[in-house]
PDB file of C-alpha atoms in Angstrom:
ATOM      1  CA  MET A   1       0.071  -0.001  -0.131  1.00 48.00           C
ATOM      2  CA  THR A   2       1.336   3.460  -0.851  1.00 48.00           C
ATOM      3  CA  LEU A   3      -0.157   6.721   0.359  1.00 49.00           C
ATOM      4  CA  HIS A   4       0.429  10.066  -1.085  1.00 47.00           C
ATOM      5  CA  ARG A   5      -0.833  13.179   0.490  1.00 49.00           C
ATOM      6  CA  THR A   6      -0.189  16.843   0.225  1.00 48.00           C
ATOM      7  CA  ARG A   7      -0.236  18.445   3.570  1.00 51.00           C
ATOM      8  CA  PRO A   8       0.251  22.099   4.781  1.00 51.00           C
ATOM      9  CA  VAL A   9       3.740  23.051   6.054  1.00 44.00           C
ATOM     10  CA  PRO A  10       3.049  24.274   9.675  1.00 53.00           C
ATOM     11  CA  ASP A  11       6.048  26.662   9.860  1.00 51.00           C
ATOM     12  CA  ALA A  12       6.389  29.585   7.463  1.00 45.00           C
ATOM     13  CA  THR A  13      10.172  29.284   7.566  1.00 47.00           C
ATOM     14  CA  GLN A  14       9.939  25.675   6.388  1.00 50.00           C
ATOM     15  CA  ALA A  15       7.601  26.879   3.476  1.00 45.00           C
ATOM     16  CA  ALA A  16      10.148  29.511   2.509  1.00 45.00           C
ATOM     17  CA  SER A  17      12.886  26.874   2.270  1.00 51.00           C
ATOM     18  CA  ARG A  18      10.895  24.569  -0.038  1.00 50.00           C
ATOM     19  CA  PRO A  19      11.273  24.836  -3.759  1.00 52.00           C
ATOM     20  CA  GLY A  20       9.242  27.852  -4.969  1.00 51.00           C
ATOM     21  CA  GLY A  21       8.322  28.716  -1.336  1.00 51.00           C
ATOM     22  CA  ALA A  22       5.559  26.094  -1.399  1.00 52.00           C
ATOM     23  CA  ALA A  23       3.301  26.137   1.540  1.00 52.00           C
ATOM     24  CA  THR A  24       2.547  22.443   1.169  1.00 56.00           C
ATOM     25  CA  ALA A  25       4.735  19.314   1.280  1.00 60.00           C
ATOM     26  CA  ASP A  26       4.310  15.980  -0.402  1.00 74.00           C
ATOM     27  CA  LEU A  27       4.314  13.086   1.917  1.00 85.00           C
ATOM     28  CA  HIS A  28       4.603   9.661   0.455  1.00 88.00           C
ATOM     29  CA  GLY A  29       3.999   6.694   2.719  1.00 88.00           C
ATOM     30  CA  PHE A  30       4.946   3.069   2.028  1.00 88.00           C
ATOM     31  CA  ASP A  31       3.945  -0.009   3.842  1.00 87.00           C
ATOM     32  CA  VAL A  32       7.130  -1.973   4.262  1.00 88.00           C
ATOM     33  CA  PHE A  33       5.850  -5.544   3.777  1.00 83.00           C
ATOM     34  CA  ASP A  34       4.101  -6.371   0.479  1.00 83.00           C
ATOM     35  CA  THR A  35       4.924  -2.859  -0.926  1.00 88.00           C
ATOM     36  CA  LEU A  36       8.610  -2.438  -0.572  1.00 91.00           C
ATOM     37  CA  ILE A  37       9.612  -6.094   0.408  1.00 90.00           C
ATOM     38  CA  THR A  38       7.874  -9.374   0.112  1.00 89.00           C
ATOM     39  CA  ARG A  39       8.462 -12.836   1.576  1.00 86.00           C
ATOM     40  CA  CYS A  40       9.028 -15.899  -0.503  1.00 86.00           C
ATOM     41  CA  TRP A  41       6.326 -17.741   1.201  1.00 83.00           C
ATOM     42  CA  TRP A  42       2.474 -17.971   0.315  1.00 82.00           C
ATOM     43  CA  GLN A  43       1.449 -16.840   3.841  1.00 83.00           C
ATOM     44  CA  PRO A  44       3.570 -14.816   6.302  1.00 74.00           C
ATOM     45  CA  ALA A  45       2.884 -17.527   8.947  1.00 83.00           C
ATOM     46  CA  ASP A  46       4.639 -20.043   6.776  1.00 91.00           C
ATOM     47  CA  LEU A  47       7.752 -18.681   8.415  1.00 92.00           C
ATOM     48  CA  PHE A  48       6.721 -20.484  11.488  1.00 95.00           C
ATOM     49  CA  LEU A  49       6.929 -23.940   9.819  1.00 95.00           C
ATOM     50  CA  VAL A  50      10.432 -23.247   8.709  1.00 95.00           C
ATOM     51  CA  LEU A  51      11.306 -21.832  12.126  1.00 97.00           C
ATOM     52  CA  GLY A  52       9.872 -24.892  13.806  1.00 97.00           C
ATOM     53  CA  ALA A  53      12.054 -27.173  11.635  1.00 97.00           C
ATOM     54  CA  ARG A  54      15.196 -25.040  12.528  1.00 97.00           C
ATOM     55  CA  LEU A  55      14.365 -24.974  16.222  1.00 97.00           C
ATOM     56  CA  GLY A  56      14.046 -28.759  16.133  1.00 97.00           C
ATOM     57  CA  GLU A  57      17.416 -29.097  14.394  1.00 97.00           C
ATOM     58  CA  ALA A  58      18.887 -26.821  17.112  1.00 96.00           C
ATOM     59  CA  GLY A  59      17.435 -28.995  19.745  1.00 96.00           C
ATOM     60  CA  LEU A  60      15.202 -26.176  21.187  1.00 96.00           C
ATOM     61  CA  ILE A  61      11.905 -28.014  20.554  1.00 97.00           C
ATOM     62  CA  GLU A  62      10.795 -31.644  20.436  1.00 96.00           C
ATOM     63  CA  VAL A  63       7.486 -31.063  18.584  1.00 96.00           C
ATOM     64  CA  PRO A  64       6.902 -31.250  14.817  1.00 97.00           C
ATOM     65  CA  PRO A  65       7.241 -28.004  12.934  1.00 96.00           C
ATOM     66  CA  ALA A  66       3.401 -27.746  12.307  1.00 95.00           C
ATOM     67  CA  ALA A  67       2.784 -28.088  16.052  1.00 96.00           C
ATOM     68  CA  PHE A  68       5.417 -25.362  16.752  1.00 97.00           C
ATOM     69  CA  ALA A  69       3.794 -23.122  14.018  1.00 96.00           C
ATOM     70  CA  ALA A  70       0.456 -23.516  15.686  1.00 96.00           C
ATOM     71  CA  GLN A  71       1.805 -22.677  19.028  1.00 96.00           C
ATOM     72  CA  ARG A  72       3.797 -19.601  17.712  1.00 96.00           C
ATOM     73  CA  ALA A  73       0.651 -18.229  16.010  1.00 95.00           C
ATOM     74  CA  ALA A  74      -1.354 -18.831  19.131  1.00 96.00           C
ATOM     75  CA  ALA A  75       1.162 -17.094  21.395  1.00 96.00           C
ATOM     76  CA  GLU A  76       1.001 -13.964  19.178  1.00 93.00           C
ATOM     77  CA  ALA A  77      -2.741 -14.110  18.969  1.00 93.00           C
ATOM     78  CA  ALA A  78      -3.041 -14.461  22.703  1.00 95.00           C
ATOM     79  CA  LEU A  79      -0.799 -11.402  23.218  1.00 93.00           C
ATOM     80  CA  ARG A  80      -2.712  -9.284  20.749  1.00 90.00           C
ATOM     81  CA  ALA A  81      -6.040 -10.243  22.486  1.00 93.00           C
ATOM     82  CA  ARG A  82      -5.075  -8.799  25.826  1.00 92.00           C
ATOM     83  CA  PRO A  83      -6.890  -5.604  26.811  1.00 92.00           C
ATOM     84  CA  GLY A  84      -4.962  -2.369  26.154  1.00 88.00           C
ATOM     85  CA  VAL A  85      -2.264  -4.015  23.814  1.00 83.00           C
ATOM     86  CA  GLU A  86      -1.721  -1.872  20.789  1.00 79.00           C
ATOM     87  CA  GLU A  87       1.195  -3.959  19.341  1.00 82.00           C
ATOM     88  CA  VAL A  88       3.143  -6.967  20.395  1.00 89.00           C
ATOM     89  CA  THR A  89       6.902  -7.343  20.024  1.00 91.00           C
ATOM     90  CA  LEU A  90       8.970 -10.276  19.035  1.00 92.00           C
ATOM     91  CA  ALA A  91      10.494 -10.284  22.515  1.00 94.00           C
ATOM     92  CA  ALA A  92       7.102 -10.552  24.115  1.00 94.00           C
ATOM     93  CA  ILE A  93       6.156 -13.468  21.769  1.00 95.00           C
ATOM     94  CA  HIS A  94       9.372 -15.321  22.536  1.00 96.00           C
ATOM     95  CA  ALA A  95       8.929 -14.685  26.237  1.00 96.00           C
ATOM     96  CA  ALA A  96       5.528 -16.513  26.010  1.00 96.00           C
ATOM     97  CA  LEU A  97       7.100 -19.287  23.929  1.00 97.00           C
ATOM     98  CA  ALA A  98       9.880 -19.562  26.566  1.00 97.00           C
ATOM     99  CA  ALA A  99       7.249 -20.229  29.207  1.00 96.00           C
ATOM    100  CA  ALA A 100       5.542 -22.779  27.091  1.00 95.00           C
ATOM    101  CA  PHE A 101       8.703 -24.610  26.120  1.00 96.00           C
ATOM    102  CA  GLY A 102      10.659 -24.113  29.336  1.00 96.00           C
ATOM    103  CA  TRP A 103      13.505 -22.277  27.666  1.00 97.00           C
ATOM    104  CA  THR A 104      16.205 -20.499  29.526  1.00 97.00           C
ATOM    105  CA  ASP A 105      16.898 -16.873  28.764  1.00 97.00           C
ATOM    106  CA  ALA A 106      19.751 -17.881  26.519  1.00 97.00           C
ATOM    107  CA  GLN A 107      17.442 -20.447  24.674  1.00 97.00           C
ATOM    108  CA  ARG A 108      14.641 -17.782  24.324  1.00 97.00           C
ATOM    109  CA  ASP A 109      17.140 -15.314  22.755  1.00 97.00           C
ATOM    110  CA  ALA A 110      18.510 -17.962  20.353  1.00 97.00           C
ATOM    111  CA  ALA A 111      14.961 -18.812  19.235  1.00 97.00           C
ATOM    112  CA  ALA A 112      14.252 -15.019  18.637  1.00 96.00           C
ATOM    113  CA  ALA A 113      17.544 -14.756  16.711  1.00 96.00           C
ATOM    114  CA  LEU A 114      16.656 -17.734  14.697  1.00 97.00           C
ATOM    115  CA  GLU A 115      13.287 -16.321  13.767  1.00 95.00           C
ATOM    116  CA  LEU A 116      15.011 -13.003  12.609  1.00 94.00           C
ATOM    117  CA  ALA A 117      17.411 -15.033  10.576  1.00 95.00           C
ATOM    118  CA  VAL A 118      14.743 -17.023   8.896  1.00 95.00           C
ATOM    119  CA  GLU A 119      12.797 -13.779   8.230  1.00 91.00           C
ATOM    120  CA  GLU A 120      15.811 -12.198   6.697  1.00 92.00           C
ATOM    121  CA  GLU A 121      16.545 -15.196   4.378  1.00 93.00           C
ATOM    122  CA  ALA A 122      12.898 -14.968   3.160  1.00 91.00           C
ATOM    123  CA  VAL A 123      12.474 -11.257   2.226  1.00 91.00           C
ATOM    124  CA  ARG A 124      12.988  -9.903  -1.311  1.00 93.00           C
ATOM    125  CA  PRO A 125      12.702  -6.364  -2.498  1.00 94.00           C
ATOM    126  CA  ILE A 126       9.881  -5.400  -4.811  1.00 94.00           C
ATOM    127  CA  ALA A 127      12.185  -3.679  -7.359  1.00 95.00           C
ATOM    128  CA  ALA A 128       9.784  -1.221  -8.930  1.00 95.00           C
ATOM    129  CA  ASN A 129       8.629   0.109  -5.564  1.00 93.00           C
ATOM    130  CA  VAL A 130      12.184   0.366  -4.134  1.00 94.00           C
ATOM    131  CA  ALA A 131      13.080   2.304  -7.352  1.00 95.00           C
ATOM    132  CA  ARG A 132      10.018   4.590  -6.878  1.00 93.00           C
ATOM    133  CA  LEU A 133      11.026   5.172  -3.221  1.00 93.00           C
ATOM    134  CA  ALA A 134      14.624   5.967  -4.355  1.00 94.00           C
ATOM    135  CA  ARG A 135      13.412   8.426  -6.930  1.00 93.00           C
ATOM    136  CA  LEU A 136      11.165  10.237  -4.436  1.00 92.00           C
ATOM    137  CA  ARG A 137      13.911  10.533  -1.853  1.00 91.00           C
ATOM    138  CA  ALA A 138      16.369  11.855  -4.523  1.00 93.00           C
ATOM    139  CA  GLY A 139      13.802  14.423  -5.542  1.00 90.00           C
ATOM    140  CA  GLY A 140      13.434  15.659  -1.947  1.00 88.00           C
ATOM    141  CA  ALA A 141      10.047  14.278  -1.195  1.00 88.00           C
ATOM    142  CA  GLU A 142       9.232  13.455   2.356  1.00 90.00           C
ATOM    143  CA  VAL A 143       8.794   9.669   2.825  1.00 90.00           C
ATOM    144  CA  ALA A 144       7.377   7.620   5.597  1.00 90.00           C
ATOM    145  CA  LEU A 145       7.889   3.965   5.981  1.00 89.00           C
ATOM    146  CA  LEU A 146       5.104   2.103   7.927  1.00 87.00           C
ATOM    147  CA  SER A 147       4.487  -1.383   9.126  1.00 83.00           C
ATOM    148  CA  ASP A 148       2.185  -3.239  11.496  1.00 75.00           C
ATOM    149  CA  THR A 149       4.717  -6.021  12.043  1.00 76.00           C
ATOM    150  CA  TYR A 150       6.088  -7.294  15.442  1.00 73.00           C
ATOM    151  CA  LEU A 151       9.638  -6.827  14.131  1.00 72.00           C
ATOM    152  CA  ASP A 152      11.648  -3.894  15.460  1.00 66.00           C
TER     153      ASP A 152
END
């Protein structure tokens, strides 16, 4: 999803410094996932199957990847369902998993790091949108990158 909006510049000194003394500024917003980058899986949660296999190989879990994937999704859903929670973090998700699997702090951190590594292996840029972003930035446009992910 991309968003383009022209908004007033609140400070007259900012307007004077813009090309032509414009009193408005272009703001272009890009959702990070599925606009600038995509994952090489059909569904984002497919990551949890791969992660489950890797955690099993590392000796951190003794359940099949599908069972881990279900537990990983359930842990995130439970955190999101708590009253007053706006967004969950990867650290909170892995703290919940640590309690479920009996991990030490070191094992919890290793599992979280492995999730990030699997995520990093799976992302690919969407070339046309990355090029558009670069053109906008080179032209001096204001750009905002947005995401609703649990990643930092």
